[in-house]
Amino acid sequence: MIPSLQINSNAALMEKMEEENVVLSTVADGFLQESSSYLHLSFRGISTVVFQRTTVLIMLLLFQSLSQFILEMYEELISHHVIIPMFLTMLVGAGGNAGNQSTVRCITGLATREFRQEDYLLVLRKEIACGLISSSLLTLVGFARVYYFYGAQFYSTIAVSLSLFCIIVISTLLGTTLPFFFKFVGIRKEHAAPCIQVLMDITGVFITCFLCSHTIPKSEGRADSLNTGKKSA
C-alpha cells in the first residue's frame, strides 16, 4: 500500500514539474518573440512603438496636470506656509518610489506566473504589512529631516511627517492593485509602472495639502518659516 502511494505522489510531482516547465517555456518563448520583433528597425515598428508610448504619455500628462486645481484650492495655505512646497517633492517622490516598488514586484510576479489573479488579496496583505513598516521607518527619517531645519514649526513638522506616512501606505496599496486591475480589464500590466508614479503625484499633493490644512495652525505662518530658514542658514 505504501509503495503505491509513493509512486502516485511521485507521478503527481512529475506532472506538476512538467506543467511548470511548459509554462516557463511558453513565457520565455513569448519574451523572445516580442524582443526579436522589437529589434527590427523598420518604419512600421518604430511608428508603432512611438504611437503606443506617446498615447500613454499624453494621457498621463493631462492627468498629472490636474494637480493644478488642487494647488489652486490650497493657494492661501501654501502662501502662508512655505514649508509645504519645500518638502512637497520629497513627499510625492517617496510615494512614487514606494508605489513603484510594489508595482514592479506585482508585474514581475504576474509575468512569470508566480502570482495568479486570485492571489491578489494574499499579495496585498503582504505588501500592506511591508508598507506599514517601511512607512513608519521613513516617517521617522522624514521627521528628523524636517525638524532639524524647521524645529520651531512643530505642527508643520508633524503635518509633513503624517503626510509622508499616509502617502507611502496609500502608494503601496495602489501600487499592488494597479497591475492586477490592468490585467483584469485587459490593459497591459506594464503600464501600471508609469501610472502609479503620476497617480501618486496627484494623490500626494492632495494628501499633503489636506492634512496640512487641518494640522498647521495659522500662527505658524510665512514669517516664522523665513526666520527659521535664516537661522538655519
mmCIF file of C-alpha atoms in Angstrom:
data_model
loop_
_atom_site.group_PDB
_atom_site.id
_atom_site.type_symbol
_atom_site.label_atom_id
_atom_site.label_comp_id
_atom_site.label_asym_id
_atom_site.label_seq_id
_atom_site.Cartn_x
_atom_site.Cartn_y
_atom_site.Cartn_z
ATOM 1 C CA MET A 1 0.000 0.000 0.000
ATOM 2 C CA ILE A 2 2.784 2.430 0.922
ATOM 3 C CA PRO A 3 4.822 1.861 -2.277
ATOM 4 C CA SER A 4 1.752 2.549 -4.428
ATOM 5 C CA LEU A 5 1.106 5.815 -2.604
ATOM 6 C CA GLN A 6 4.721 6.807 -3.077
ATOM 7 C CA ILE A 7 4.540 6.020 -6.792
ATOM 8 C CA ASN A 8 1.356 8.069 -7.163
ATOM 9 C CA SER A 9 2.858 11.031 -5.310
ATOM 10 C CA ASN A 10 5.995 10.865 -7.441
ATOM 11 C CA ALA A 11 3.906 10.731 -10.600
ATOM 12 C CA ALA A 12 1.854 13.729 -9.482
ATOM 13 C CA LEU A 13 5.035 15.613 -8.661
ATOM 14 C CA MET A 14 6.496 14.829 -12.080
ATOM 15 C CA GLU A 15 3.310 16.014 -13.799
ATOM 16 C CA LYS A 16 3.372 19.263 -11.839
ATOM 17 C CA MET A 17 7.020 19.844 -12.735
ATOM 18 C CA GLU A 18 6.259 19.211 -16.396
ATOM 19 C CA GLU A 19 3.385 21.713 -16.294
ATOM 20 C CA GLU A 20 5.643 24.331 -14.708
ATOM 21 C CA ASN A 21 8.300 23.712 -17.346
ATOM 22 C CA VAL A 22 5.713 24.159 -20.093
ATOM 23 C CA VAL A 23 4.526 27.430 -18.557
ATOM 24 C CA LEU A 24 8.073 28.751 -18.164
ATOM 25 C CA SER A 25 9.000 27.777 -21.707
ATOM 26 C CA THR A 26 5.849 29.441 -23.031
ATOM 27 C CA VAL A 27 6.633 32.656 -21.172
ATOM 28 C CA ALA A 28 10.241 32.566 -22.356
ATOM 29 C CA ASP A 29 9.163 31.977 -25.959
ATOM 30 C CA GLY A 30 6.787 34.918 -25.695
ATOM 31 C CA PHE A 31 9.532 37.175 -24.372
ATOM 32 C CA LEU A 32 11.940 36.055 -27.096
ATOM 33 C CA GLN A 33 9.358 36.558 -29.821
ATOM 34 C CA GLU A 34 8.467 40.014 -28.531
ATOM 35 C CA SER A 35 12.116 41.060 -28.176
ATOM 36 C CA SER A 36 13.030 39.775 -31.641
ATOM 37 C CA SER A 37 10.139 41.669 -33.221
ATOM 38 C CA TYR A 38 11.119 44.797 -31.297
ATOM 39 C CA LEU A 39 14.680 44.710 -32.655
ATOM 40 C CA HIS A 40 13.505 45.073 -36.262
ATOM 41 C CA LEU A 41 14.452 48.635 -37.243
ATOM 42 C CA SER A 42 11.633 49.496 -39.617
ATOM 43 C CA PHE A 43 9.359 52.495 -40.007
ATOM 44 C CA ARG A 44 6.319 50.468 -39.064
ATOM 45 C CA GLY A 45 7.989 49.076 -35.963
ATOM 46 C CA ILE A 46 9.215 52.489 -34.814
ATOM 47 C CA SER A 47 5.896 54.204 -35.524
ATOM 48 C CA THR A 48 4.012 51.527 -33.585
ATOM 49 C CA VAL A 49 6.229 51.932 -30.520
ATOM 50 C CA VAL A 50 6.086 55.732 -30.726
ATOM 51 C CA PHE A 51 2.299 55.710 -31.071
ATOM 52 C CA GLN A 52 1.808 53.367 -28.119
ATOM 53 C CA ARG A 53 4.185 55.264 -25.860
ATOM 54 C CA THR A 54 3.047 58.738 -26.881
ATOM 55 C CA THR A 55 -0.599 57.877 -26.359
ATOM 56 C CA VAL A 56 0.084 56.734 -22.812
ATOM 57 C CA LEU A 57 2.375 59.691 -22.088
ATOM 58 C CA ILE A 58 -0.180 62.232 -23.319
ATOM 59 C CA MET A 59 -2.889 60.695 -21.150
ATOM 60 C CA LEU A 60 -0.574 60.716 -18.129
ATOM 61 C CA LEU A 61 0.497 64.288 -18.868
ATOM 62 C CA LEU A 62 -3.078 65.546 -18.942
ATOM 63 C CA PHE A 63 -3.982 63.544 -15.862
ATOM 64 C CA GLN A 64 -0.980 64.842 -13.941
ATOM 65 C CA SER A 65 -1.923 68.431 -14.785
ATOM 66 C CA LEU A 66 -4.946 68.002 -12.515
ATOM 67 C CA SER A 67 -2.638 68.853 -9.617
ATOM 68 C CA GLN A 68 -3.060 72.459 -10.763
ATOM 69 C CA PHE A 69 -6.611 72.513 -9.401
ATOM 70 C CA ILE A 70 -5.506 71.040 -6.069
ATOM 71 C CA LEU A 71 -2.799 73.663 -5.654
ATOM 72 C CA GLU A 72 -5.262 76.413 -6.555
ATOM 73 C CA MET A 73 -7.652 75.154 -3.871
ATOM 74 C CA TYR A 74 -4.926 75.462 -1.239
ATOM 75 C CA GLU A 75 -3.167 78.517 -2.656
ATOM 76 C CA GLU A 76 -3.650 80.564 0.511
ATOM 77 C CA LEU A 77 -2.384 77.728 2.695
ATOM 78 C CA ILE A 78 0.751 77.312 0.597
ATOM 79 C CA SER A 79 1.435 81.056 0.513
ATOM 80 C CA HIS A 80 1.298 81.274 4.321
ATOM 81 C CA HIS A 81 3.223 78.054 4.993
ATOM 82 C CA VAL A 82 6.202 77.862 2.656
ATOM 83 C CA ILE A 83 7.377 74.691 4.373
ATOM 84 C CA ILE A 84 4.768 72.789 2.339
ATOM 85 C CA PRO A 85 6.220 73.406 -1.153
ATOM 86 C CA MET A 86 9.734 72.996 0.259
ATOM 87 C CA PHE A 87 9.062 69.346 1.095
ATOM 88 C CA LEU A 88 6.321 68.585 -1.425
ATOM 89 C CA THR A 89 8.682 66.981 -3.923
ATOM 90 C CA MET A 90 10.143 64.824 -1.149
ATOM 91 C CA LEU A 91 6.675 63.613 -0.184
ATOM 92 C CA VAL A 92 5.321 62.832 -3.648
ATOM 93 C CA GLY A 93 8.672 61.371 -4.683
ATOM 94 C CA ALA A 94 8.667 58.985 -1.733
ATOM 95 C CA GLY A 95 5.129 57.925 -2.589
ATOM 96 C CA GLY A 96 6.007 57.308 -6.218
ATOM 97 C CA ASN A 97 9.103 55.304 -5.300
ATOM 98 C CA ALA A 98 7.288 53.159 -2.743
ATOM 99 C CA GLY A 99 4.373 52.526 -5.071
ATOM 100 C CA ASN A 100 6.695 51.700 -7.939
ATOM 101 C CA GLN A 101 8.434 49.039 -5.853
ATOM 102 C CA SER A 102 5.135 47.261 -5.212
ATOM 103 C CA THR A 103 4.064 47.695 -8.829
ATOM 104 C CA VAL A 104 7.252 46.239 -10.291
ATOM 105 C CA ARG A 105 7.080 43.284 -7.899
ATOM 106 C CA CYS A 106 3.500 42.506 -8.928
ATOM 107 C CA ILE A 107 4.222 42.953 -12.639
ATOM 108 C CA THR A 108 7.141 40.534 -12.369
ATOM 109 C CA GLY A 109 5.059 38.037 -10.404
ATOM 110 C CA LEU A 110 2.219 38.142 -12.923
ATOM 111 C CA ALA A 111 4.572 37.904 -15.908
ATOM 112 C CA THR A 112 6.382 34.848 -14.552
ATOM 113 C CA ARG A 113 3.129 33.218 -13.384
ATOM 114 C CA GLU A 114 4.330 33.379 -9.784
ATOM 115 C CA PHE A 115 1.132 35.287 -8.983
ATOM 116 C CA ARG A 116 -2.310 34.415 -10.240
ATOM 117 C CA GLN A 117 -5.236 36.790 -10.462
ATOM 118 C CA GLU A 118 -6.868 35.143 -7.460
ATOM 119 C CA ASP A 119 -3.715 35.727 -5.377
ATOM 120 C CA TYR A 120 -4.418 39.458 -5.229
ATOM 121 C CA LEU A 121 -5.580 39.542 -1.612
ATOM 122 C CA LEU A 122 -2.626 37.455 -0.438
ATOM 123 C CA VAL A 123 -0.161 39.700 -2.246
ATOM 124 C CA LEU A 124 -1.960 42.809 -0.990
ATOM 125 C CA ARG A 125 -1.810 41.595 2.605
ATOM 126 C CA LYS A 126 1.944 41.114 2.459
ATOM 127 C CA GLU A 127 2.582 44.382 0.626
ATOM 128 C CA ILE A 128 0.469 46.334 3.120
ATOM 129 C CA ALA A 129 2.389 44.789 6.017
ATOM 130 C CA CYS A 130 5.691 45.718 4.380
ATOM 131 C CA GLY A 131 4.321 49.164 3.537
ATOM 132 C CA LEU A 132 3.331 49.896 7.126
ATOM 133 C CA ILE A 133 6.794 49.008 8.385
ATOM 134 C CA SER A 134 8.548 50.952 5.620
ATOM 135 C CA SER A 135 6.310 53.992 6.069
ATOM 136 C CA SER A 136 6.982 54.032 9.815
ATOM 137 C CA LEU A 137 10.738 53.975 9.278
ATOM 138 C CA LEU A 138 10.625 56.602 6.542
ATOM 139 C CA THR A 139 8.374 58.796 8.671
ATOM 140 C CA LEU A 140 10.963 58.796 11.449
ATOM 141 C CA VAL A 141 13.669 59.783 8.976
ATOM 142 C CA GLY A 142 11.438 62.429 7.405
ATOM 143 C CA PHE A 143 10.501 63.862 10.795
ATOM 144 C CA ALA A 144 14.167 64.146 11.780
ATOM 145 C CA ARG A 145 14.979 65.785 8.447
ATOM 146 C CA VAL A 146 12.251 68.432 8.738
ATOM 147 C CA TYR A 147 12.691 69.013 12.464
ATOM 148 C CA TYR A 148 16.419 69.624 12.088
ATOM 149 C CA PHE A 149 15.840 72.651 9.849
ATOM 150 C CA TYR A 150 12.357 73.756 10.948
ATOM 151 C CA GLY A 151 12.081 72.590 14.536
ATOM 152 C CA ALA A 152 10.424 75.848 15.586
ATOM 153 C CA GLN A 153 7.426 74.942 13.422
ATOM 154 C CA PHE A 154 6.423 71.857 15.337
ATOM 155 C CA TYR A 155 2.920 71.474 13.901
ATOM 156 C CA SER A 156 4.250 71.868 10.381
ATOM 157 C CA THR A 157 6.810 69.157 11.065
ATOM 158 C CA ILE A 158 4.079 66.867 12.366
ATOM 159 C CA ALA A 159 1.899 67.589 9.320
ATOM 160 C CA VAL A 160 4.685 66.811 6.848
ATOM 161 C CA SER A 161 5.602 63.609 8.692
ATOM 162 C CA LEU A 162 1.983 62.474 8.884
ATOM 163 C CA SER A 163 1.567 63.190 5.183
ATOM 164 C CA LEU A 164 4.636 61.090 4.429
ATOM 165 C CA PHE A 165 3.233 58.136 6.362
ATOM 166 C CA CYS A 166 -0.168 58.264 4.663
ATOM 167 C CA ILE A 167 1.298 58.747 1.195
ATOM 168 C CA ILE A 168 3.572 55.705 1.443
ATOM 169 C CA VAL A 169 0.811 53.446 2.793
ATOM 170 C CA ILE A 170 -1.616 54.510 0.061
ATOM 171 C CA SER A 171 1.056 54.201 -2.628
ATOM 172 C CA THR A 172 1.740 50.625 -1.539
ATOM 173 C CA LEU A 173 -1.961 49.823 -1.751
ATOM 174 C CA LEU A 174 -2.384 51.376 -5.193
ATOM 175 C CA GLY A 175 0.929 50.025 -6.466
ATOM 176 C CA THR A 176 -0.170 46.496 -5.644
ATOM 177 C CA THR A 177 -3.668 46.924 -7.034
ATOM 178 C CA LEU A 178 -2.921 48.508 -10.410
ATOM 179 C CA PRO A 179 -1.138 45.549 -12.104
ATOM 180 C CA PHE A 180 -3.881 43.123 -11.076
ATOM 181 C CA PHE A 181 -6.581 45.585 -12.130
ATOM 182 C CA PHE A 182 -4.968 46.264 -15.503
ATOM 183 C CA LYS A 183 -4.674 42.557 -16.200
ATOM 184 C CA PHE A 184 -8.297 42.029 -15.171
ATOM 185 C CA VAL A 185 -9.649 44.693 -17.554
ATOM 186 C CA GLY A 186 -7.336 43.682 -20.402
ATOM 187 C CA ILE A 187 -4.810 46.539 -20.247
ATOM 188 C CA ARG A 188 -1.108 45.747 -20.465
ATOM 189 C CA LYS A 189 0.075 45.480 -16.886
ATOM 190 C CA GLU A 190 3.397 47.142 -17.755
ATOM 191 C CA HIS A 191 1.546 50.471 -17.964
ATOM 192 C CA ALA A 192 0.956 50.292 -14.213
ATOM 193 C CA ALA A 193 4.525 51.482 -13.517
ATOM 194 C CA PRO A 194 4.215 54.994 -15.020
ATOM 195 C CA CYS A 195 0.593 55.223 -13.912
ATOM 196 C CA ILE A 196 1.425 54.733 -10.240
ATOM 197 C CA GLN A 197 4.037 57.484 -10.455
ATOM 198 C CA VAL A 198 1.572 60.001 -11.870
ATOM 199 C CA LEU A 199 -1.258 58.851 -9.638
ATOM 200 C CA MET A 200 0.847 59.287 -6.519
ATOM 201 C CA ASP A 201 1.960 62.741 -7.640
ATOM 202 C CA ILE A 202 -1.647 63.918 -7.633
ATOM 203 C CA THR A 203 -2.671 61.906 -4.585
ATOM 204 C CA GLY A 204 0.414 63.018 -2.670
ATOM 205 C CA VAL A 205 -0.252 66.690 -3.364
ATOM 206 C CA PHE A 206 -3.849 66.356 -2.191
ATOM 207 C CA ILE A 207 -2.974 64.373 0.952
ATOM 208 C CA THR A 208 -0.255 66.848 1.906
ATOM 209 C CA CYS A 209 -2.408 69.929 1.406
ATOM 210 C CA PHE A 210 -5.405 68.350 3.120
ATOM 211 C CA LEU A 211 -3.519 67.192 6.215
ATOM 212 C CA CYS A 212 -1.533 70.412 6.490
ATOM 213 C CA SER A 213 -4.704 72.496 6.284
ATOM 214 C CA HIS A 214 -6.167 70.569 9.230
ATOM 215 C CA THR A 215 -2.969 70.309 11.285
ATOM 216 C CA ILE A 216 -0.965 73.517 10.953
ATOM 217 C CA PRO A 217 -2.395 76.474 12.894
ATOM 218 C CA LYS A 218 -2.455 79.895 11.292
ATOM 219 C CA SER A 219 0.016 81.145 13.886
ATOM 220 C CA GLU A 220 2.770 79.238 12.078
ATOM 221 C CA GLY A 221 2.968 81.480 9.075
ATOM 222 C CA ARG A 222 5.285 82.740 6.414
ATOM 223 C CA ALA A 223 7.279 84.968 8.740
ATOM 224 C CA ASP A 224 8.163 82.056 11.018
ATOM 225 C CA SER A 225 9.266 79.996 8.022
ATOM 226 C CA LEU A 226 11.568 82.706 6.717
ATOM 227 C CA ASN A 227 13.062 83.389 10.131
ATOM 228 C CA THR A 228 13.692 79.699 10.712
ATOM 229 C CA GLY A 229 15.318 79.378 7.302
ATOM 230 C CA LYS A 230 17.612 82.336 8.012
ATOM 231 C CA LYS A 231 18.649 80.907 11.369
ATOM 232 C CA SER A 232 19.457 77.528 9.864
ATOM 233 C CA ALA A 233 21.461 79.228 7.115
#
